[in-house]
Amino acid sequence: MKLGTLLLRNAAIGLSQLEAALRNQVLYGGRLGTNLVELGFIDLELLSSYLAELSGYPIATPTLLEEADSDLVGKLGSEEAHRLRAIPLGYIGEHKDTVAVAVVEPTNSSVLEELSARFERPITAYVVPELRALYYLEKHFGLPRRARFIRTARTGSDGDHAPDSERRRSQPAHGMVMPPTLTLEPRKRRASQAVLPIGPADRLSAASLAISYGAACERIDVAESREQIADALCDYAKGRVDALLVFLIRDGNALGWRGYLPDPSMLKTPIEELSLPLGGASALQSAHDAGQPFVGYPPSAAKPVETKLWTALGITEPTQVVVVPIMVKQRAVNLIYAHVIGGPPPAQLVGELNDLSHRSETSYLRLIRQARGS
């Protein structure tokens, strides 16, 4: 039985709520339970109880996770903990002959076998929801959560953050990471100020391209996951641009997801840790609000959002940028950012990125229908 079926059978959620969570899962990733919690349909405690019922494994409670054995944590190491999504809790038995481990996928036998080999002992698995596991992986192993899994607090009418008790259960206390404060200029709505037209440009040379435009179209058209869509966009970028990033749009922020740089060693901040606000004048904001490509110079003279992005990428300031939104039912769910150092983005590039964004929308809608079983 699947989690969604179990929740429906017990009237923990309604069908429309399940469909909304499945839609978000297709667009933003994460496990189904994660998306249900983020949407406020269930809380982590209820999710934990149903995961325990579904898997047949006991719950890794916050108390157990807080008191995780430091020696076992060190023995597992951050790389393996991240890959296996596992947190060792402690020894079991008088002779310490068994190790208790909290895992996101306790029914995955290969994960348990790897953990047993690592600790040279049998494993007793405990189930832990993805959101809670990511929080404690960050706390015990220093593994930063991706921006996608960090939600901002609700705000009241006066703009102050709501108290901790009112925050989403997906965001444990002391785990909040807010986007950095930036001084943003007022938004400029006039198209003449936000978008600069570009003239005809030489056609792109096919000599150094990783994949052809046609191949990128085909890969997106038949993509079986959101990751395959993003990978096709990044492969398309190779040989065409000096940088391309795909952002998720959530809670008024552009969150780094996937990207391409000719020299990844230049990165100052991992792409998945980027969080850029959409609250002021920027190329990202312009494309997001208009629902159409932005091409030209950043609309803000100070360029606070773009400067933060370029600093994170470890690159020199480009003269012009292109930002193309991926829309799903008239709402931007992704932004594709790209630039070419030393000149404006070629017209052919802009047109192809725009077409790839439309194909991505079509594939997203297909994946959502498949997830819903319709």
mmCIF file of C-alpha atoms in Angstrom:
data_model
loop_
_atom_site.group_PDB
_atom_site.id
_atom_site.type_symbol
_atom_site.label_atom_id
_atom_site.label_comp_id
_atom_site.label_asym_id
_atom_site.label_seq_id
_atom_site.Cartn_x
_atom_site.Cartn_y
_atom_site.Cartn_z
ATOM 1 C CA MET A 1 0.000 0.000 0.000
ATOM 2 C CA LYS A 2 1.201 3.518 -0.778
ATOM 3 C CA LEU A 3 1.275 6.394 1.696
ATOM 4 C CA GLY A 4 -1.363 8.393 -0.188
ATOM 5 C CA THR A 5 -3.749 5.440 -0.232
ATOM 6 C CA LEU A 6 -3.263 4.852 3.504
ATOM 7 C CA LEU A 7 -3.930 8.504 4.327
ATOM 8 C CA LEU A 8 -7.055 8.565 2.156
ATOM 9 C CA ARG A 9 -8.345 5.322 3.656
ATOM 10 C CA ASN A 10 -8.030 6.775 7.151
ATOM 11 C CA ALA A 11 -9.527 10.135 6.126
ATOM 12 C CA ALA A 12 -6.324 11.905 7.183
ATOM 13 C CA ILE A 13 -6.427 13.900 3.937
ATOM 14 C CA GLY A 14 -8.869 14.425 1.091
ATOM 15 C CA LEU A 15 -8.412 13.508 -2.554
ATOM 16 C CA SER A 16 -7.907 17.142 -3.585
ATOM 17 C CA GLN A 17 -5.173 17.491 -0.955
ATOM 18 C CA LEU A 18 -3.422 14.365 -2.210
ATOM 19 C CA GLU A 19 -3.574 15.655 -5.778
ATOM 20 C CA ALA A 20 -2.136 19.016 -4.695
ATOM 21 C CA ALA A 21 0.738 17.275 -2.899
ATOM 22 C CA LEU A 22 1.438 15.041 -5.907
ATOM 23 C CA ARG A 23 1.514 18.121 -8.114
ATOM 24 C CA ASN A 24 4.004 19.832 -5.810
ATOM 25 C CA GLN A 25 6.110 16.686 -5.690
ATOM 26 C CA VAL A 26 6.408 16.694 -9.481
ATOM 27 C CA LEU A 27 7.312 20.392 -9.568
ATOM 28 C CA TYR A 28 9.518 20.716 -6.487
ATOM 29 C CA GLY A 29 10.705 17.221 -5.637
ATOM 30 C CA GLY A 30 10.843 15.728 -2.176
ATOM 31 C CA ARG A 31 8.819 12.818 -0.873
ATOM 32 C CA LEU A 32 5.032 12.818 -0.818
ATOM 33 C CA GLY A 33 4.930 13.189 2.968
ATOM 34 C CA THR A 34 7.249 16.189 2.759
ATOM 35 C CA ASN A 35 4.909 17.958 0.361
ATOM 36 C CA LEU A 36 1.843 17.145 2.464
ATOM 37 C CA VAL A 37 3.517 18.697 5.510
ATOM 38 C CA GLU A 38 4.713 21.746 3.584
ATOM 39 C CA LEU A 39 1.195 22.360 2.312
ATOM 40 C CA GLY A 40 -0.104 22.185 5.884
ATOM 41 C CA PHE A 41 -2.352 19.159 5.279
ATOM 42 C CA ILE A 42 -0.715 17.011 7.992
ATOM 43 C CA ASP A 43 2.007 17.544 10.585
ATOM 44 C CA LEU A 44 5.245 15.663 11.140
ATOM 45 C CA GLU A 45 3.915 13.658 14.072
ATOM 46 C CA LEU A 46 0.932 12.358 12.111
ATOM 47 C CA LEU A 47 3.159 11.652 9.121
ATOM 48 C CA SER A 48 5.586 9.741 11.349
ATOM 49 C CA SER A 49 2.824 7.528 12.716
ATOM 50 C CA TYR A 50 1.577 6.628 9.237
ATOM 51 C CA LEU A 51 5.100 5.972 7.967
ATOM 52 C CA ALA A 52 5.601 3.610 10.911
ATOM 53 C CA GLU A 53 2.323 1.833 10.132
ATOM 54 C CA LEU A 54 3.176 1.599 6.449
ATOM 55 C CA SER A 55 6.754 0.380 6.892
ATOM 56 C CA GLY A 56 6.372 -1.686 10.055
ATOM 57 C CA TYR A 57 9.331 0.078 11.692
ATOM 58 C CA PRO A 58 9.336 2.137 14.926
ATOM 59 C CA ILE A 59 9.468 5.936 14.839
ATOM 60 C CA ALA A 60 12.711 7.838 15.333
ATOM 61 C CA THR A 61 11.387 10.461 17.742
ATOM 62 C CA PRO A 62 12.966 13.915 18.121
ATOM 63 C CA THR A 63 14.309 12.824 21.519
ATOM 64 C CA LEU A 64 16.135 9.852 19.993
ATOM 65 C CA LEU A 65 17.474 12.018 17.183
ATOM 66 C CA GLU A 66 18.657 14.758 19.539
ATOM 67 C CA GLU A 67 20.632 12.197 21.546
ATOM 68 C CA ALA A 68 22.285 10.503 18.557
ATOM 69 C CA ASP A 69 25.531 8.773 19.541
ATOM 70 C CA SER A 70 28.418 11.084 18.597
ATOM 71 C CA ASP A 71 30.892 8.216 18.139
ATOM 72 C CA LEU A 72 28.583 6.467 15.688
ATOM 73 C CA VAL A 73 27.931 9.762 13.919
ATOM 74 C CA GLY A 74 31.665 10.169 13.416
ATOM 75 C CA LYS A 75 32.063 6.593 12.251
ATOM 76 C CA LEU A 76 29.362 6.927 9.594
ATOM 77 C CA GLY A 77 30.662 10.241 8.256
ATOM 78 C CA SER A 78 28.795 13.037 6.524
ATOM 79 C CA GLU A 79 29.164 11.734 2.969
ATOM 80 C CA GLU A 80 27.621 8.348 3.740
ATOM 81 C CA ALA A 81 24.981 9.879 6.007
ATOM 82 C CA HIS A 82 23.898 12.183 3.198
ATOM 83 C CA ARG A 83 23.868 9.442 0.569
ATOM 84 C CA LEU A 84 21.985 6.934 2.738
ATOM 85 C CA ARG A 85 19.898 9.559 4.558
ATOM 86 C CA ALA A 86 20.699 7.824 7.801
ATOM 87 C CA ILE A 87 21.375 8.995 11.359
ATOM 88 C CA PRO A 88 22.834 6.498 13.874
ATOM 89 C CA LEU A 89 20.959 6.716 17.171
ATOM 90 C CA GLY A 90 22.994 4.457 19.440
ATOM 91 C CA TYR A 91 23.828 0.922 20.477
ATOM 92 C CA ILE A 92 21.216 -1.611 21.543
ATOM 93 C CA GLY A 93 21.857 -4.440 23.970
ATOM 94 C CA GLU A 94 24.122 -4.947 26.922
ATOM 95 C CA HIS A 95 27.042 -5.873 24.693
ATOM 96 C CA LYS A 96 26.365 -3.177 22.101
ATOM 97 C CA ASP A 97 25.842 -5.861 19.502
ATOM 98 C CA THR A 98 23.230 -3.937 17.462
ATOM 99 C CA VAL A 99 23.094 -0.361 16.153
ATOM 100 C CA ALA A 100 19.847 1.605 15.964
ATOM 101 C CA VAL A 101 19.710 3.872 12.912
ATOM 102 C CA ALA A 102 17.055 6.333 11.766
ATOM 103 C CA VAL A 103 16.566 6.113 8.007
ATOM 104 C CA VAL A 104 14.219 7.734 5.529
ATOM 105 C CA GLU A 105 13.822 4.440 3.641
ATOM 106 C CA PRO A 106 13.891 1.621 6.225
ATOM 107 C CA THR A 107 12.400 -0.852 3.737
ATOM 108 C CA ASN A 108 15.366 -0.409 1.387
ATOM 109 C CA SER A 109 17.420 -3.524 2.114
ATOM 110 C CA SER A 110 20.518 -2.235 0.313
ATOM 111 C CA VAL A 111 20.644 0.795 2.631
ATOM 112 C CA LEU A 112 20.452 -1.420 5.717
ATOM 113 C CA GLU A 113 23.108 -3.763 4.329
ATOM 114 C CA GLU A 114 25.496 -0.863 3.746
ATOM 115 C CA LEU A 115 24.899 0.445 7.252
ATOM 116 C CA SER A 116 25.470 -3.005 8.740
ATOM 117 C CA ALA A 117 28.763 -3.304 6.867
ATOM 118 C CA ARG A 118 29.787 0.179 7.975
ATOM 119 C CA PHE A 119 29.157 -0.468 11.666
ATOM 120 C CA GLU A 120 30.067 -4.180 11.521
ATOM 121 C CA ARG A 121 26.897 -4.992 13.436
ATOM 122 C CA PRO A 122 23.262 -5.846 12.742
ATOM 123 C CA ILE A 123 21.027 -2.819 12.225
ATOM 124 C CA THR A 124 17.721 -2.026 13.897
ATOM 125 C CA ALA A 125 16.017 0.522 11.655
ATOM 126 C CA TYR A 126 13.777 3.379 12.763
ATOM 127 C CA VAL A 127 11.718 5.370 10.288
ATOM 128 C CA VAL A 128 12.107 9.157 10.101
ATOM 129 C CA PRO A 129 10.290 11.627 7.800
ATOM 130 C CA GLU A 130 12.458 13.262 5.168
ATOM 131 C CA LEU A 131 12.109 16.788 6.579
ATOM 132 C CA ARG A 132 13.096 15.721 10.078
ATOM 133 C CA ALA A 133 15.998 13.653 8.754
ATOM 134 C CA LEU A 134 17.363 16.598 6.782
ATOM 135 C CA TYR A 135 17.215 18.815 9.854
ATOM 136 C CA TYR A 136 19.196 16.352 11.970
ATOM 137 C CA LEU A 137 21.638 15.606 9.163
ATOM 138 C CA GLU A 138 22.399 19.307 9.214
ATOM 139 C CA LYS A 139 22.631 19.412 12.999
ATOM 140 C CA HIS A 140 24.797 16.324 13.557
ATOM 141 C CA PHE A 141 26.801 16.160 10.332
ATOM 142 C CA GLY A 142 26.910 19.803 9.258
ATOM 143 C CA LEU A 143 25.158 18.998 5.983
ATOM 144 C CA PRO A 144 23.361 22.184 4.849
ATOM 145 C CA ARG A 145 19.824 21.610 3.698
ATOM 146 C CA ARG A 146 19.093 22.572 0.133
ATOM 147 C CA ALA A 147 17.208 25.849 -0.160
ATOM 148 C CA ARG A 148 14.219 23.903 -1.462
ATOM 149 C CA PHE A 149 13.739 22.294 1.978
ATOM 150 C CA ILE A 150 13.950 25.524 3.989
ATOM 151 C CA ARG A 151 10.702 27.416 4.310
ATOM 152 C CA THR A 152 10.300 30.980 5.495
ATOM 153 C CA ALA A 153 8.144 31.737 8.528
ATOM 154 C CA ARG A 154 4.623 33.015 8.130
ATOM 155 C CA THR A 155 4.346 36.730 8.607
ATOM 156 C CA GLY A 156 1.607 38.768 10.176
ATOM 157 C CA SER A 157 0.013 41.906 8.801
ATOM 158 C CA ASP A 158 2.700 43.992 10.475
ATOM 159 C CA GLY A 159 5.431 42.053 8.696
ATOM 160 C CA ASP A 160 6.822 40.466 11.869
ATOM 161 C CA HIS A 161 7.539 36.762 11.895
ATOM 162 C CA ALA A 162 4.894 34.634 13.505
ATOM 163 C CA PRO A 163 5.919 32.856 16.724
ATOM 164 C CA ASP A 164 7.618 29.478 16.449
ATOM 165 C CA SER A 165 4.387 27.670 17.284
ATOM 166 C CA GLU A 166 2.809 29.122 14.161
ATOM 167 C CA ARG A 167 5.604 28.112 11.820
ATOM 168 C CA ARG A 168 5.222 25.128 9.558
ATOM 169 C CA ARG A 169 6.026 21.879 11.277
ATOM 170 C CA SER A 170 8.464 21.218 8.444
ATOM 171 C CA GLN A 171 10.823 23.823 9.920
ATOM 172 C CA PRO A 172 12.206 22.647 13.290
ATOM 173 C CA ALA A 173 13.134 25.236 15.898
ATOM 174 C CA HIS A 174 16.529 26.867 15.386
ATOM 175 C CA GLY A 175 16.674 25.443 11.869
ATOM 176 C CA MET A 176 15.423 28.552 10.091
ATOM 177 C CA VAL A 177 17.689 29.960 7.422
ATOM 178 C CA MET A 178 16.249 33.126 5.949
ATOM 179 C CA PRO A 179 17.358 34.691 2.669
ATOM 180 C CA PRO A 180 19.960 37.402 3.310
ATOM 181 C CA THR A 181 18.694 40.936 3.673
ATOM 182 C CA LEU A 182 19.149 42.974 0.518
ATOM 183 C CA THR A 183 18.362 46.579 -0.284
ATOM 184 C CA LEU A 184 15.974 46.359 -3.196
ATOM 185 C CA GLU A 185 14.908 49.155 -5.459
ATOM 186 C CA PRO A 186 11.202 49.574 -6.284
ATOM 187 C CA ARG A 187 9.945 47.435 -9.110
ATOM 188 C CA LYS A 188 9.861 49.035 -12.531
ATOM 189 C CA ARG A 189 6.842 47.851 -14.440
ATOM 190 C CA ARG A 190 7.376 49.555 -17.772
ATOM 191 C CA ALA A 191 8.664 47.144 -20.373
ATOM 192 C CA SER A 192 11.025 49.767 -21.776
ATOM 193 C CA GLN A 193 12.855 49.812 -18.459
ATOM 194 C CA ALA A 194 12.773 46.077 -17.784
ATOM 195 C CA VAL A 195 13.592 44.534 -21.151
ATOM 196 C CA LEU A 196 16.056 45.608 -23.794
ATOM 197 C CA PRO A 197 15.503 44.186 -27.283
ATOM 198 C CA ILE A 198 18.410 42.487 -28.980
ATOM 199 C CA GLY A 199 19.188 42.558 -32.620
ATOM 200 C CA PRO A 200 20.011 39.694 -34.965
ATOM 201 C CA ALA A 201 22.932 37.562 -33.833
ATOM 202 C CA ASP A 202 25.127 35.005 -35.505
ATOM 203 C CA ARG A 203 23.740 31.497 -35.368
ATOM 204 C CA LEU A 204 25.275 29.272 -32.718
ATOM 205 C CA SER A 205 28.126 27.062 -33.810
ATOM 206 C CA ALA A 206 27.431 23.345 -33.390
ATOM 207 C CA ALA A 207 31.108 22.466 -33.027
ATOM 208 C CA SER A 208 31.352 22.640 -29.220
ATOM 209 C CA LEU A 209 27.785 21.784 -28.231
ATOM 210 C CA ALA A 210 27.129 18.894 -25.840
ATOM 211 C CA ILE A 211 23.739 18.134 -27.391
ATOM 212 C CA SER A 212 21.804 19.629 -30.262
ATOM 213 C CA TYR A 213 18.713 21.752 -29.771
ATOM 214 C CA GLY A 214 16.630 18.950 -31.280
ATOM 215 C CA ALA A 215 18.079 16.424 -28.833
ATOM 216 C CA ALA A 216 17.267 18.741 -25.910
ATOM 217 C CA CYS A 217 13.680 19.031 -27.159
ATOM 218 C CA GLU A 218 13.355 15.269 -27.446
ATOM 219 C CA ARG A 219 14.774 14.631 -23.976
ATOM 220 C CA ILE A 220 12.390 17.108 -22.376
ATOM 221 C CA ASP A 221 9.411 15.772 -24.343
ATOM 222 C CA VAL A 222 9.944 12.225 -23.025
ATOM 223 C CA ALA A 223 11.305 13.117 -19.569
ATOM 224 C CA GLU A 224 10.123 10.792 -16.811
ATOM 225 C CA SER A 225 11.030 13.137 -13.948
ATOM 226 C CA ARG A 226 11.695 16.775 -13.162
ATOM 227 C CA GLU A 227 15.386 15.949 -12.809
ATOM 228 C CA GLN A 228 15.538 14.752 -16.410
ATOM 229 C CA ILE A 229 14.026 18.049 -17.558
ATOM 230 C CA ALA A 230 16.644 20.044 -15.641
ATOM 231 C CA ASP A 231 19.483 17.810 -16.846
ATOM 232 C CA ALA A 232 18.420 18.344 -20.466
ATOM 233 C CA LEU A 233 18.445 22.125 -19.957
ATOM 234 C CA CYS A 234 21.919 22.022 -18.395
ATOM 235 C CA ASP A 235 23.306 19.791 -21.149
ATOM 236 C CA TYR A 236 21.809 22.126 -23.748
ATOM 237 C CA ALA A 237 23.726 25.008 -22.113
ATOM 238 C CA LYS A 238 27.154 23.427 -22.638
ATOM 239 C CA GLY A 239 28.982 25.224 -25.415
ATOM 240 C CA ARG A 240 26.267 27.865 -25.740
ATOM 241 C CA VAL A 241 26.483 29.990 -22.575
ATOM 242 C CA ASP A 242 28.934 30.845 -19.812
ATOM 243 C CA ALA A 243 26.378 30.045 -17.120
ATOM 244 C CA LEU A 244 22.899 28.569 -16.877
ATOM 245 C CA LEU A 245 20.906 28.005 -13.697
ATOM 246 C CA VAL A 246 17.461 26.554 -13.143
ATOM 247 C CA PHE A 247 15.656 28.021 -10.130
ATOM 248 C CA LEU A 248 12.635 26.759 -8.212
ATOM 249 C CA ILE A 249 10.083 29.430 -7.282
ATOM 250 C CA ARG A 250 8.746 29.089 -3.736
ATOM 251 C CA ASP A 251 7.613 31.509 -1.029
ATOM 252 C CA GLY A 252 8.629 34.573 -3.038
ATOM 253 C CA ASN A 253 12.193 33.347 -3.562
ATOM 254 C CA ALA A 254 14.177 31.874 -6.433
ATOM 255 C CA LEU A 255 15.850 28.752 -5.025
ATOM 256 C CA GLY A 256 18.868 27.246 -6.758
ATOM 257 C CA TRP A 257 18.230 23.773 -8.165
ATOM 258 C CA ARG A 258 20.438 22.770 -11.099
ATOM 259 C CA GLY A 259 23.033 24.578 -13.172
ATOM 260 C CA TYR A 260 25.894 24.550 -15.634
ATOM 261 C CA LEU A 261 29.224 26.384 -15.452
ATOM 262 C CA PRO A 262 32.205 25.648 -17.713
ATOM 263 C CA ASP A 263 34.396 25.595 -14.575
ATOM 264 C CA PRO A 264 32.384 24.387 -11.538
ATOM 265 C CA SER A 265 35.393 25.004 -9.274
ATOM 266 C CA MET A 266 34.638 28.739 -9.528
ATOM 267 C CA LEU A 267 31.457 28.319 -7.474
ATOM 268 C CA LYS A 268 31.592 30.140 -4.142
ATOM 269 C CA THR A 269 28.190 28.864 -2.990
ATOM 270 C CA PRO A 270 26.642 25.512 -3.966
ATOM 271 C CA ILE A 271 23.807 26.089 -6.417
ATOM 272 C CA GLU A 272 21.286 24.242 -4.242
ATOM 273 C CA GLU A 273 22.016 26.606 -1.334
ATOM 274 C CA LEU A 274 21.190 29.755 -3.326
ATOM 275 C CA SER A 275 18.113 31.710 -2.249
ATOM 276 C CA LEU A 276 17.379 34.973 -4.063
ATOM 277 C CA PRO A 277 14.404 37.220 -3.200
ATOM 278 C CA LEU A 278 11.882 38.175 -5.859
ATOM 279 C CA GLY A 279 10.652 41.210 -3.945
ATOM 280 C CA GLY A 280 12.454 43.989 -5.813
ATOM 281 C CA ALA A 281 13.656 45.041 -9.236
ATOM 282 C CA SER A 282 15.744 42.314 -10.855
ATOM 283 C CA ALA A 283 15.918 40.330 -14.061
ATOM 284 C CA LEU A 284 14.522 37.319 -12.188
ATOM 285 C CA GLN A 285 11.606 39.320 -10.822
ATOM 286 C CA SER A 286 10.818 40.829 -14.229
ATOM 287 C CA ALA A 287 10.603 37.431 -15.949
ATOM 288 C CA HIS A 288 8.633 35.985 -13.037
ATOM 289 C CA ASP A 289 6.044 38.779 -12.952
ATOM 290 C CA ALA A 290 5.641 39.146 -16.713
ATOM 291 C CA GLY A 291 5.545 35.409 -17.387
ATOM 292 C CA GLN A 292 7.780 35.930 -20.409
ATOM 293 C CA PRO A 293 11.520 36.106 -21.153
ATOM 294 C CA PHE A 294 13.608 38.988 -19.888
ATOM 295 C CA VAL A 295 16.596 39.927 -22.046
ATOM 296 C CA GLY A 296 18.955 42.812 -21.413
ATOM 297 C CA TYR A 297 20.608 44.746 -18.619
ATOM 298 C CA PRO A 298 19.344 44.143 -15.055
ATOM 299 C CA PRO A 299 16.609 46.729 -14.379
ATOM 300 C CA SER A 300 18.118 47.914 -11.085
ATOM 301 C CA ALA A 301 21.147 50.196 -11.233
ATOM 302 C CA ALA A 302 22.551 48.670 -8.027
ATOM 303 C CA LYS A 303 21.801 45.098 -9.220
ATOM 304 C CA PRO A 304 21.671 43.646 -5.653
ATOM 305 C CA VAL A 305 20.065 40.332 -6.617
ATOM 306 C CA GLU A 306 22.194 39.791 -9.699
ATOM 307 C CA THR A 307 25.368 40.804 -7.835
ATOM 308 C CA LYS A 308 24.628 38.236 -5.135
ATOM 309 C CA LEU A 309 24.147 35.610 -7.843
ATOM 310 C CA TRP A 310 27.335 36.503 -9.719
ATOM 311 C CA THR A 311 29.327 36.519 -6.484
ATOM 312 C CA ALA A 312 28.007 33.051 -5.631
ATOM 313 C CA LEU A 313 28.990 31.832 -9.095
ATOM 314 C CA GLY A 314 32.461 33.364 -8.773
ATOM 315 C CA ILE A 315 32.218 35.124 -12.132
ATOM 316 C CA THR A 316 32.755 38.582 -13.561
ATOM 317 C CA GLU A 317 29.698 40.728 -14.206
ATOM 318 C CA PRO A 318 28.070 39.991 -17.578
ATOM 319 C CA THR A 319 26.741 42.873 -19.638
ATOM 320 C CA GLN A 320 23.334 41.339 -20.353
ATOM 321 C CA VAL A 321 21.360 38.350 -19.126
ATOM 322 C CA VAL A 322 18.406 36.255 -20.201
ATOM 323 C CA VAL A 323 15.811 34.851 -17.796
ATOM 324 C CA VAL A 324 13.049 32.587 -19.106
ATOM 325 C CA PRO A 325 10.161 31.423 -16.889
ATOM 326 C CA ILE A 326 8.689 27.934 -17.007
ATOM 327 C CA MET A 327 4.972 28.417 -16.470
ATOM 328 C CA VAL A 328 2.498 25.803 -15.287
ATOM 329 C CA LYS A 329 -1.102 26.945 -15.525
ATOM 330 C CA GLN A 330 -0.069 30.611 -15.700
ATOM 331 C CA ARG A 331 2.222 30.384 -12.661
ATOM 332 C CA ALA A 332 6.014 30.482 -12.829
ATOM 333 C CA VAL A 333 7.432 27.347 -11.207
ATOM 334 C CA ASN A 334 10.995 27.658 -12.550
ATOM 335 C CA LEU A 335 13.232 30.392 -13.882
ATOM 336 C CA ILE A 336 16.007 29.625 -16.368
ATOM 337 C CA TYR A 337 18.844 32.137 -15.992
ATOM 338 C CA ALA A 338 21.686 32.358 -18.519
ATOM 339 C CA HIS A 339 24.358 34.766 -19.690
ATOM 340 C CA VAL A 340 27.186 34.992 -22.185
ATOM 341 C CA ILE A 341 30.272 36.899 -21.057
ATOM 342 C CA GLY A 342 31.324 39.726 -23.355
ATOM 343 C CA GLY A 343 28.092 40.339 -25.204
ATOM 344 C CA PRO A 344 24.313 39.988 -25.363
ATOM 345 C CA PRO A 345 22.675 36.554 -25.485
ATOM 346 C CA PRO A 346 22.264 35.491 -29.137
ATOM 347 C CA ALA A 347 18.731 35.788 -30.477
ATOM 348 C CA GLN A 348 18.772 32.109 -31.427
ATOM 349 C CA LEU A 349 19.620 31.154 -27.839
ATOM 350 C CA VAL A 350 16.750 33.214 -26.440
ATOM 351 C CA GLY A 351 14.277 31.686 -28.877
ATOM 352 C CA GLU A 352 15.417 28.142 -28.161
ATOM 353 C CA LEU A 353 15.325 28.627 -24.380
ATOM 354 C CA ASN A 354 11.812 30.014 -24.680
ATOM 355 C CA ASP A 355 10.721 26.977 -26.687
ATOM 356 C CA LEU A 356 12.396 24.597 -24.222
ATOM 357 C CA SER A 357 10.500 26.307 -21.396
ATOM 358 C CA HIS A 358 7.182 25.643 -23.170
ATOM 359 C CA ARG A 359 8.167 22.019 -23.718
ATOM 360 C CA SER A 360 9.080 21.768 -20.034
ATOM 361 C CA GLU A 361 5.622 23.031 -19.102
ATOM 362 C CA THR A 362 4.015 20.371 -21.288
ATOM 363 C CA SER A 363 6.148 17.657 -19.701
ATOM 364 C CA TYR A 364 5.391 18.895 -16.178
ATOM 365 C CA LEU A 365 1.663 18.697 -16.890
ATOM 366 C CA ARG A 366 2.104 15.180 -18.287
ATOM 367 C CA LEU A 367 4.056 14.094 -15.190
ATOM 368 C CA ILE A 368 1.396 15.588 -12.907
ATOM 369 C CA ARG A 369 -1.332 13.649 -14.722
ATOM 370 C CA GLN A 370 0.718 10.469 -14.409
ATOM 371 C CA ALA A 371 1.294 11.046 -10.687
ATOM 372 C CA ARG A 372 -2.437 11.472 -10.175
ATOM 373 C CA GLY A 373 -3.139 8.327 -12.151
ATOM 374 C CA SER A 374 -5.235 10.162 -14.715
#
